[in-house]
Amino acid sequence: MAKLRWGMIGGGEGSQIGPAHRLGAGLDGHFEFTAGALDHRPDAGRDYGKRLGLAEDRAYGDWREMLAGEKGRDDRIDLVTVATPNATHFEITKAFLEAGFHVLCEKPMTMTVEEGEEIVRLTKSTGRICAVNYGYTGYSLVRHMRAMVARGDLGRIRLVKAEFAHGHHADAADADNPRVRWRYDPAQAGVSAQFADCGIHALHMASFVIGQEVDRMSADTVSCIESRVLEDDAMLNLRFDGGTVGRLWTSSIALGNQHGLSIQVFGEKGGLRWAQEQPNQLYYMPLGQRLQVIERGEANLSPEADRTSRVTIGHAEGMPLAFANIYADLAEAIRAEKDGRAMDPAANLYPRAEDGLRSMAAVFAVAQSGKAQGAWVDARPPMFRT
């Protein structure tokens, strides 16, 4: 089977996220890294692209040059990943969708709800894919959780509890560090810091696993380091459209926590818990029985879990492999479109533009509720309220 052609914008030398995308895209042999505009410095981007193996005429200086160069080619890229600073996501994603390309955008998809709604409408009018990289939902056992909930193993879901709390911004002496400072500056980060950075991952995972969307929320936001304008800690109460109650905590001052993403789901007939730092184990407590440990890679898991497990049981799978599962989903979607067939339902799990829009609406809802001392607010984007 011929490889699909893949391009990347951003993710240059020294980037935190770039290598994870390149590993994920290439892992299963679905995509060939064909084109890139990898750095905001044109010469540096071209040089790094060539060192990564791009042809000289497809190692571009910026995204506009890449768009102009790719859209007229017979062998144009099938998918482009946007991994640039947050404020540029909307403009780049919109331009490539309008030119007929499929897009995987890093989160947040946009900086405003209105921009998010425009992207959703654009995907519908163009028929192009706009995926959003909530990559943690690519983990095999997260997908197995979703399958267990969907098939009724836990009965009606009563409560979901999600966390994404780390301690890497806990040092007040770091307040002037430019790598940290911008995150809490409204001029650069928008209306939210910690929730927009990490909390939306926990919120998306909760919705993904239980198959419900947030209707309303109440948020308590605080800047524990007083010099910060935007929040470094937030606690949310949530109500989902299927009747489930949600609790979400996100923090950047939780000393002792490293990554800190975890989720627990409690139903009428059982409970589940999973943590990103121990992704090979899913803890399952059926009502009236003993605690069970489900291991990634063991026999008789769901098709969604089997499809996304590559190495044998007992060997760790990490974030790049979770990213690879998102890319494998997208490869299946693109090939299904090319072949005129339905895609494998076990692969039809990649986060969509609608998810990116809901996340941005939640960001503004958290900011609104936090300023109103925790008042309950509508968390839905306006286009989904009717």
Short mmCIF file of C-alpha atoms in Angstrom, two decimals:
data_model
loop_
_atom_site.label_atom_id
_atom_site.label_comp_id
_atom_site.label_asym_id
_atom_site.label_seq_id
_atom_site.Cartn_x
_atom_site.Cartn_y
_atom_site.Cartn_z
CA MET A 1 0.00 0.00 0.00
CA ALA A 2 1.46 3.36 -1.05
CA LYS A 3 2.28 5.77 1.72
CA LEU A 4 0.30 8.96 2.13
CA ARG A 5 2.24 12.21 1.84
CA TRP A 6 2.51 14.27 5.03
CA GLY A 7 3.69 17.80 5.73
CA MET A 8 4.36 19.76 8.90
CA ILE A 9 4.28 23.44 9.83
CA GLY A 10 6.22 24.28 12.98
CA GLY A 11 7.84 21.66 15.17
CA GLY A 12 11.35 22.80 14.28
CA GLU A 13 14.70 22.02 15.83
CA GLY A 14 14.47 22.09 19.62
CA SER A 15 10.67 21.89 19.57
CA GLN A 16 9.02 19.82 22.29
CA ILE A 17 6.15 18.61 20.15
CA GLY A 18 7.79 18.25 16.73
CA PRO A 19 9.61 14.94 17.35
CA ALA A 20 6.47 13.34 18.83
CA HIS A 21 4.55 14.18 15.65
CA ARG A 22 7.30 12.96 13.34
CA LEU A 23 7.61 9.70 15.29
CA GLY A 24 3.84 9.28 15.41
CA ALA A 25 3.26 10.00 11.74
CA GLY A 26 5.99 7.64 10.57
CA LEU A 27 5.61 4.80 13.04
CA ASP A 28 3.20 2.54 11.17
CA GLY A 29 4.36 3.35 7.65
CA HIS A 30 1.14 5.15 6.74
CA PHE A 31 2.78 8.53 6.03
CA GLU A 32 5.95 9.74 4.36
CA PHE A 33 7.35 13.06 5.59
CA THR A 34 7.27 14.98 2.32
CA ALA A 35 7.10 18.72 2.99
CA GLY A 36 7.63 21.16 5.82
CA ALA A 37 7.92 24.77 6.97
CA LEU A 38 9.47 24.02 10.32
CA ASP A 39 10.70 27.31 11.77
CA HIS A 40 9.65 30.95 11.94
CA ARG A 41 13.16 31.71 10.65
CA PRO A 42 13.02 30.76 6.95
CA ASP A 43 16.64 29.74 6.52
CA ALA A 44 16.66 27.70 9.72
CA GLY A 45 13.46 25.96 8.69
CA ARG A 46 14.76 25.09 5.24
CA ASP A 47 18.06 23.82 6.64
CA TYR A 48 16.42 21.65 9.29
CA GLY A 49 13.92 20.26 6.81
CA LYS A 50 16.70 19.17 4.47
CA ARG A 51 18.60 17.58 7.35
CA LEU A 52 15.44 15.59 8.12
CA GLY A 53 15.40 14.33 4.54
CA LEU A 54 13.03 16.72 2.76
CA ALA A 55 13.74 17.49 -0.88
CA GLU A 56 15.21 20.97 -1.34
CA ASP A 57 12.12 22.26 -3.15
CA ARG A 58 9.83 21.01 -0.36
CA ALA A 59 11.74 22.39 2.60
CA TYR A 60 9.88 25.69 2.76
CA GLY A 61 10.68 28.97 4.48
CA ASP A 62 7.18 29.64 5.83
CA TRP A 63 3.65 28.27 5.67
CA ARG A 64 2.51 30.61 2.90
CA GLU A 65 5.37 29.45 0.69
CA MET A 66 4.46 25.86 1.53
CA LEU A 67 0.79 26.39 0.68
CA ALA A 68 1.67 27.99 -2.65
CA GLY A 69 4.19 25.25 -3.44
CA GLU A 70 2.00 22.30 -2.52
CA LYS A 71 -1.42 23.21 -3.87
CA GLY A 72 -0.29 23.16 -7.49
CA ARG A 73 1.51 19.80 -7.36
CA ASP A 74 0.15 16.52 -8.67
CA ASP A 75 1.91 14.81 -5.76
CA ARG A 76 0.72 17.31 -3.14
CA ILE A 77 0.58 16.32 0.51
CA ASP A 78 -2.46 14.43 1.78
CA LEU A 79 -2.29 15.80 5.33
CA VAL A 80 -0.64 18.78 7.00
CA THR A 81 0.03 19.10 10.73
CA VAL A 82 -0.08 22.60 12.22
CA ALA A 83 2.23 22.79 15.26
CA THR A 84 2.90 26.52 15.42
CA PRO A 85 2.21 29.02 18.25
CA ASN A 86 -1.43 29.04 19.34
CA ALA A 87 -2.39 32.41 17.86
CA THR A 88 -1.47 31.24 14.33
CA HIS A 89 -3.53 28.03 14.30
CA PHE A 90 -6.73 29.52 12.90
CA GLU A 91 -5.18 31.40 9.99
CA ILE A 92 -3.04 28.48 8.84
CA THR A 93 -5.71 25.82 9.32
CA LYS A 94 -8.30 27.92 7.47
CA ALA A 95 -5.98 28.56 4.53
CA PHE A 96 -5.09 24.88 4.06
CA LEU A 97 -8.68 23.70 4.41
CA GLU A 98 -9.80 26.24 1.81
CA ALA A 99 -7.08 24.92 -0.52
CA GLY A 100 -8.44 21.39 -0.15
CA PHE A 101 -5.96 19.86 2.29
CA HIS A 102 -6.74 17.68 5.29
CA VAL A 103 -5.40 19.22 8.52
CA LEU A 104 -4.31 17.98 11.94
CA CYS A 105 -4.08 21.04 14.18
CA GLU A 106 -2.41 21.20 17.55
CA LYS A 107 -4.67 22.40 20.33
CA PRO A 108 -6.13 24.90 20.86
CA MET A 109 -7.60 24.86 17.37
CA THR A 110 -8.42 28.58 17.56
CA MET A 111 -8.21 31.49 19.99
CA THR A 112 -11.91 32.40 19.91
CA VAL A 113 -15.23 30.58 19.74
CA GLU A 114 -16.16 32.49 16.57
CA GLU A 115 -13.01 31.25 14.83
CA GLY A 116 -13.81 27.71 15.95
CA GLU A 117 -17.30 27.92 14.50
CA GLU A 118 -15.84 29.15 11.22
CA ILE A 119 -13.52 26.14 11.05
CA VAL A 120 -16.41 23.74 11.75
CA ARG A 121 -18.48 25.32 8.98
CA LEU A 122 -15.47 25.17 6.64
CA THR A 123 -14.94 21.45 7.20
CA LYS A 124 -18.57 20.84 6.28
CA SER A 125 -18.48 23.01 3.17
CA THR A 126 -15.15 21.64 1.88
CA GLY A 127 -15.55 18.04 3.01
CA ARG A 128 -12.00 18.16 4.35
CA ILE A 129 -10.86 16.68 7.65
CA CYS A 130 -9.82 19.02 10.42
CA ALA A 131 -8.57 16.93 13.33
CA VAL A 132 -7.33 18.38 16.61
CA ASN A 133 -4.46 16.77 18.47
CA TYR A 134 -5.97 15.67 21.73
CA GLY A 135 -3.34 12.97 21.46
CA TYR A 136 -3.87 11.38 24.86
CA THR A 137 -7.10 9.82 23.60
CA GLY A 138 -4.88 7.73 21.35
CA TYR A 139 -3.80 5.52 24.24
CA SER A 140 -5.03 1.95 23.84
CA LEU A 141 -6.60 1.64 27.29
CA VAL A 142 -8.33 5.03 27.05
CA ARG A 143 -10.04 3.66 23.96
CA HIS A 144 -10.86 0.48 25.83
CA MET A 145 -12.47 2.59 28.59
CA ARG A 146 -14.63 4.25 25.97
CA ALA A 147 -15.61 0.84 24.56
CA MET A 148 -16.49 -0.51 28.03
CA VAL A 149 -18.71 2.50 28.73
CA ALA A 150 -20.38 2.30 25.31
CA ARG A 151 -21.22 -1.40 25.62
CA GLY A 152 -22.73 -0.87 29.08
CA ASP A 153 -20.16 -2.64 31.28
CA LEU A 154 -20.50 0.13 33.89
CA GLY A 155 -24.21 0.73 33.47
CA ARG A 156 -25.41 4.33 33.57
CA ILE A 157 -22.48 6.65 34.20
CA ARG A 158 -23.03 8.70 37.33
CA LEU A 159 -19.74 10.57 37.78
CA VAL A 160 -16.51 11.28 35.90
CA LYS A 161 -13.47 12.82 37.60
CA ALA A 162 -10.57 14.13 35.53
CA GLU A 163 -7.29 15.77 36.49
CA PHE A 164 -4.38 17.39 34.71
CA ALA A 165 -2.29 18.85 37.52
CA HIS A 166 1.49 19.30 37.42
CA GLY A 167 3.92 21.35 39.47
CA HIS A 168 6.29 22.70 36.85
CA HIS A 169 5.27 26.36 37.26
CA ALA A 170 5.26 26.36 41.05
CA ASP A 171 8.38 28.50 41.55
CA ALA A 172 7.41 32.15 42.05
CA ALA A 173 11.00 33.10 41.23
CA ASP A 174 10.29 31.86 37.70
CA ALA A 175 7.76 34.64 37.13
CA ASP A 176 10.02 36.51 34.69
CA ASN A 177 11.18 33.44 32.80
CA PRO A 178 9.94 34.14 29.23
CA ARG A 179 9.19 30.42 28.68
CA VAL A 180 6.73 30.60 31.59
CA ARG A 181 5.62 34.23 31.69
CA TRP A 182 3.77 34.28 28.36
CA ARG A 183 1.42 31.52 29.51
CA TYR A 184 -0.11 33.80 32.16
CA ASP A 185 -0.17 36.95 30.03
CA PRO A 186 -3.62 37.67 28.51
CA ALA A 187 -2.00 39.49 25.58
CA GLN A 188 -0.30 36.26 24.52
CA ALA A 189 -2.35 33.45 26.06
CA GLY A 190 -5.89 34.83 25.80
CA VAL A 191 -8.49 34.54 28.57
CA SER A 192 -7.10 31.43 30.28
CA ALA A 193 -3.73 29.93 31.18
CA GLN A 194 -3.77 26.56 32.92
CA PHE A 195 -7.20 25.43 31.84
CA ALA A 196 -6.55 26.37 28.20
CA ASP A 197 -3.15 24.66 28.30
CA CYS A 198 -3.91 21.45 30.20
CA GLY A 199 -7.46 21.43 31.49
CA ILE A 200 -8.98 21.07 28.03
CA HIS A 201 -7.09 17.78 27.60
CA ALA A 202 -8.75 16.43 30.75
CA LEU A 203 -12.15 17.76 29.67
CA HIS A 204 -11.89 16.29 26.19
CA MET A 205 -10.81 12.93 27.60
CA ALA A 206 -13.79 12.87 29.96
CA SER A 207 -16.20 13.57 27.08
CA PHE A 208 -14.40 11.05 24.84
CA VAL A 209 -14.59 8.23 27.38
CA ILE A 210 -18.20 8.68 28.51
CA GLY A 211 -19.57 9.74 25.11
CA GLN A 212 -21.22 12.89 26.46
CA GLU A 213 -20.63 16.62 26.02
CA VAL A 214 -20.59 19.33 28.68
CA ASP A 215 -23.73 21.45 28.91
CA ARG A 216 -23.02 23.62 31.96
CA MET A 217 -20.13 24.33 34.26
CA SER A 218 -19.09 26.21 37.37
CA ALA A 219 -15.41 27.15 37.81
CA ASP A 220 -13.27 28.33 40.70
CA THR A 221 -10.10 29.85 39.22
CA VAL A 222 -7.17 31.31 41.14
CA SER A 223 -3.67 32.65 40.61
CA CYS A 224 -1.81 31.04 43.49
CA ILE A 225 1.27 32.99 42.44
CA GLU A 226 -0.15 36.46 42.89
CA SER A 227 1.91 38.17 40.19
CA ARG A 228 0.09 36.13 37.53
CA VAL A 229 -2.90 37.70 35.79
CA LEU A 230 -4.32 34.39 34.53
CA GLU A 231 -5.08 31.31 36.60
CA ASP A 232 -2.56 28.66 37.58
CA ASP A 233 -5.17 26.48 39.29
CA ALA A 234 -8.81 25.71 38.54
CA MET A 235 -11.53 23.44 39.91
CA LEU A 236 -14.60 22.78 37.78
CA ASN A 237 -18.01 21.28 38.42
CA LEU A 238 -19.59 19.94 35.23
CA ARG A 239 -22.96 18.72 33.99
CA PHE A 240 -22.96 16.59 30.86
CA ASP A 241 -25.76 16.27 28.32
CA GLY A 242 -26.31 12.60 29.22
CA GLY A 243 -26.89 13.37 32.88
CA THR A 244 -23.39 12.58 34.20
CA VAL A 245 -21.82 14.77 36.88
CA GLY A 246 -18.21 15.84 36.33
CA ARG A 247 -15.37 17.11 38.52
CA LEU A 248 -12.17 18.47 36.99
CA TRP A 249 -9.01 19.81 38.63
CA THR A 250 -6.14 21.35 36.71
CA SER A 251 -3.07 23.05 38.16
CA SER A 252 0.48 24.11 37.35
CA ILE A 253 1.57 24.61 40.98
CA ALA A 254 0.95 21.04 42.25
CA LEU A 255 4.48 20.29 43.45
CA GLY A 256 5.17 16.57 43.41
CA ASN A 257 2.98 15.93 40.38
CA GLN A 258 4.86 15.40 37.14
CA HIS A 259 2.48 15.03 34.20
CA GLY A 260 -0.68 14.55 36.20
CA LEU A 261 -3.31 13.51 33.66
CA SER A 262 -5.74 10.92 35.03
CA ILE A 263 -9.39 9.96 34.78
CA GLN A 264 -11.89 8.01 36.87
CA VAL A 265 -15.36 6.92 35.74
CA PHE A 266 -18.06 5.70 38.13
CA GLY A 267 -21.18 3.92 36.91
CA GLU A 268 -24.07 1.96 38.42
CA LYS A 269 -22.30 -1.37 37.88
CA GLY A 270 -18.60 -0.52 38.15
CA GLY A 271 -15.76 1.98 38.12
CA LEU A 272 -12.61 2.61 36.08
CA ARG A 273 -9.41 4.58 36.66
CA TRP A 274 -6.42 5.28 34.42
CA ALA A 275 -3.35 7.53 34.63
CA GLN A 276 -1.20 8.72 31.72
CA GLU A 277 2.02 8.06 33.64
CA GLN A 278 1.07 4.37 34.00
CA PRO A 279 -0.72 3.88 30.68
CA ASN A 280 -0.42 0.09 30.50
CA GLN A 281 -2.84 -0.54 33.37
CA LEU A 282 -6.57 0.15 33.61
CA TYR A 283 -8.18 -0.50 37.00
CA TYR A 284 -11.71 -1.93 36.89
CA MET A 285 -13.94 -2.40 39.93
CA PRO A 286 -17.15 -4.28 39.09
CA LEU A 287 -19.94 -3.86 41.62
CA GLY A 288 -19.73 -6.56 44.30
CA GLN A 289 -16.53 -8.10 42.93
CA ARG A 290 -12.78 -7.74 43.43
CA LEU A 291 -10.62 -5.07 41.81
CA GLN A 292 -9.30 -6.12 38.40
CA VAL A 293 -6.22 -4.85 36.56
CA ILE A 294 -6.65 -4.80 32.78
CA GLU A 295 -3.28 -4.86 31.00
CA ARG A 296 -2.68 -3.28 27.62
CA GLY A 297 -2.01 -6.00 25.09
CA GLU A 298 -3.84 -8.80 26.87
CA ALA A 299 -6.31 -11.05 25.08
CA ASN A 300 -10.01 -10.32 24.60
CA LEU A 301 -9.94 -6.54 24.78
CA SER A 302 -12.12 -4.38 22.55
CA PRO A 303 -11.40 -3.89 18.82
CA GLU A 304 -10.59 -0.25 19.63
CA ALA A 305 -7.88 -1.37 22.08
CA ASP A 306 -6.55 -4.22 19.94
CA ARG A 307 -6.14 -1.97 16.92
CA THR A 308 -4.04 0.53 18.88
CA SER A 309 -1.69 -1.85 20.69
CA ARG A 310 1.60 -2.59 18.93
CA VAL A 311 4.08 -4.16 21.34
CA THR A 312 3.65 -7.21 23.51
CA ILE A 313 2.14 -7.12 26.97
CA GLY A 314 4.45 -5.89 29.73
CA HIS A 315 6.33 -3.44 27.50
CA ALA A 316 5.53 0.25 27.89
CA GLU A 317 3.83 2.30 25.20
CA GLY A 318 4.16 6.05 25.52
CA MET A 319 3.00 9.37 24.10
CA PRO A 320 4.49 9.05 20.58
CA LEU A 321 2.59 5.80 20.13
CA ALA A 322 -0.62 7.47 21.30
CA PHE A 323 0.04 10.17 18.70
CA ALA A 324 0.65 7.39 16.17
CA ASN A 325 -2.84 6.07 16.82
CA ILE A 326 -4.31 9.46 15.91
CA TYR A 327 -2.28 9.39 12.68
CA ALA A 328 -3.40 5.81 11.99
CA ASP A 329 -7.02 6.93 12.40
CA LEU A 330 -6.44 9.76 9.95
CA ALA A 331 -4.70 7.50 7.46
CA GLU A 332 -7.71 5.17 7.51
CA ALA A 333 -10.10 8.11 7.07
CA ILE A 334 -8.13 9.54 4.13
CA ARG A 335 -7.76 6.17 2.42
CA ALA A 336 -11.45 5.37 2.93
CA GLU A 337 -12.33 8.65 1.22
CA LYS A 338 -9.95 7.91 -1.67
CA ASP A 339 -11.37 4.38 -2.03
CA GLY A 340 -15.00 5.46 -1.72
CA ARG A 341 -15.69 3.13 1.21
CA ALA A 342 -16.73 3.37 4.83
CA MET A 343 -13.85 3.62 7.28
CA ASP A 344 -13.15 1.05 9.99
CA PRO A 345 -15.39 2.07 12.92
CA ALA A 346 -12.64 1.15 15.40
CA ALA A 347 -10.51 3.86 13.76
CA ASN A 348 -13.22 6.51 13.62
CA LEU A 349 -12.09 8.07 16.89
CA TYR A 350 -9.82 10.97 15.97
CA PRO A 351 -10.73 14.31 17.60
CA ARG A 352 -12.54 16.60 15.19
CA ALA A 353 -13.01 20.33 14.65
CA GLU A 354 -16.20 20.11 16.70
CA ASP A 355 -14.09 18.93 19.64
CA GLY A 356 -11.73 21.85 19.19
CA LEU A 357 -14.70 24.22 19.11
CA ARG A 358 -16.24 22.76 22.27
CA SER A 359 -12.89 23.12 24.04
CA MET A 360 -12.62 26.78 23.12
CA ALA A 361 -16.18 27.40 24.31
CA ALA A 362 -15.22 25.72 27.59
CA VAL A 363 -12.16 27.99 27.93
CA PHE A 364 -14.34 31.09 27.73
CA ALA A 365 -16.95 29.54 30.01
CA VAL A 366 -14.28 28.86 32.66
CA ALA A 367 -13.06 32.45 32.44
CA GLN A 368 -16.63 33.77 32.69
CA SER A 369 -17.55 31.57 35.64
CA GLY A 370 -14.29 32.23 37.45
CA LYS A 371 -14.82 35.99 37.27
CA ALA A 372 -18.38 35.52 38.54
CA GLN A 373 -17.29 33.63 41.67
CA GLY A 374 -18.26 30.23 40.28
CA ALA A 375 -21.61 31.07 38.73
CA TRP A 376 -23.04 28.30 36.54
CA VAL A 377 -22.67 29.13 32.83
CA ASP A 378 -23.57 27.54 29.52
CA ALA A 379 -20.49 25.72 28.21
CA ARG A 380 -21.82 25.02 24.71
CA PRO A 381 -20.72 26.92 21.60
CA PRO A 382 -23.56 29.11 20.29
CA MET A 383 -23.93 27.03 17.12
CA PHE A 384 -24.67 23.92 19.23
CA ARG A 385 -27.31 25.54 21.47
CA THR A 386 -30.23 25.12 19.10
#
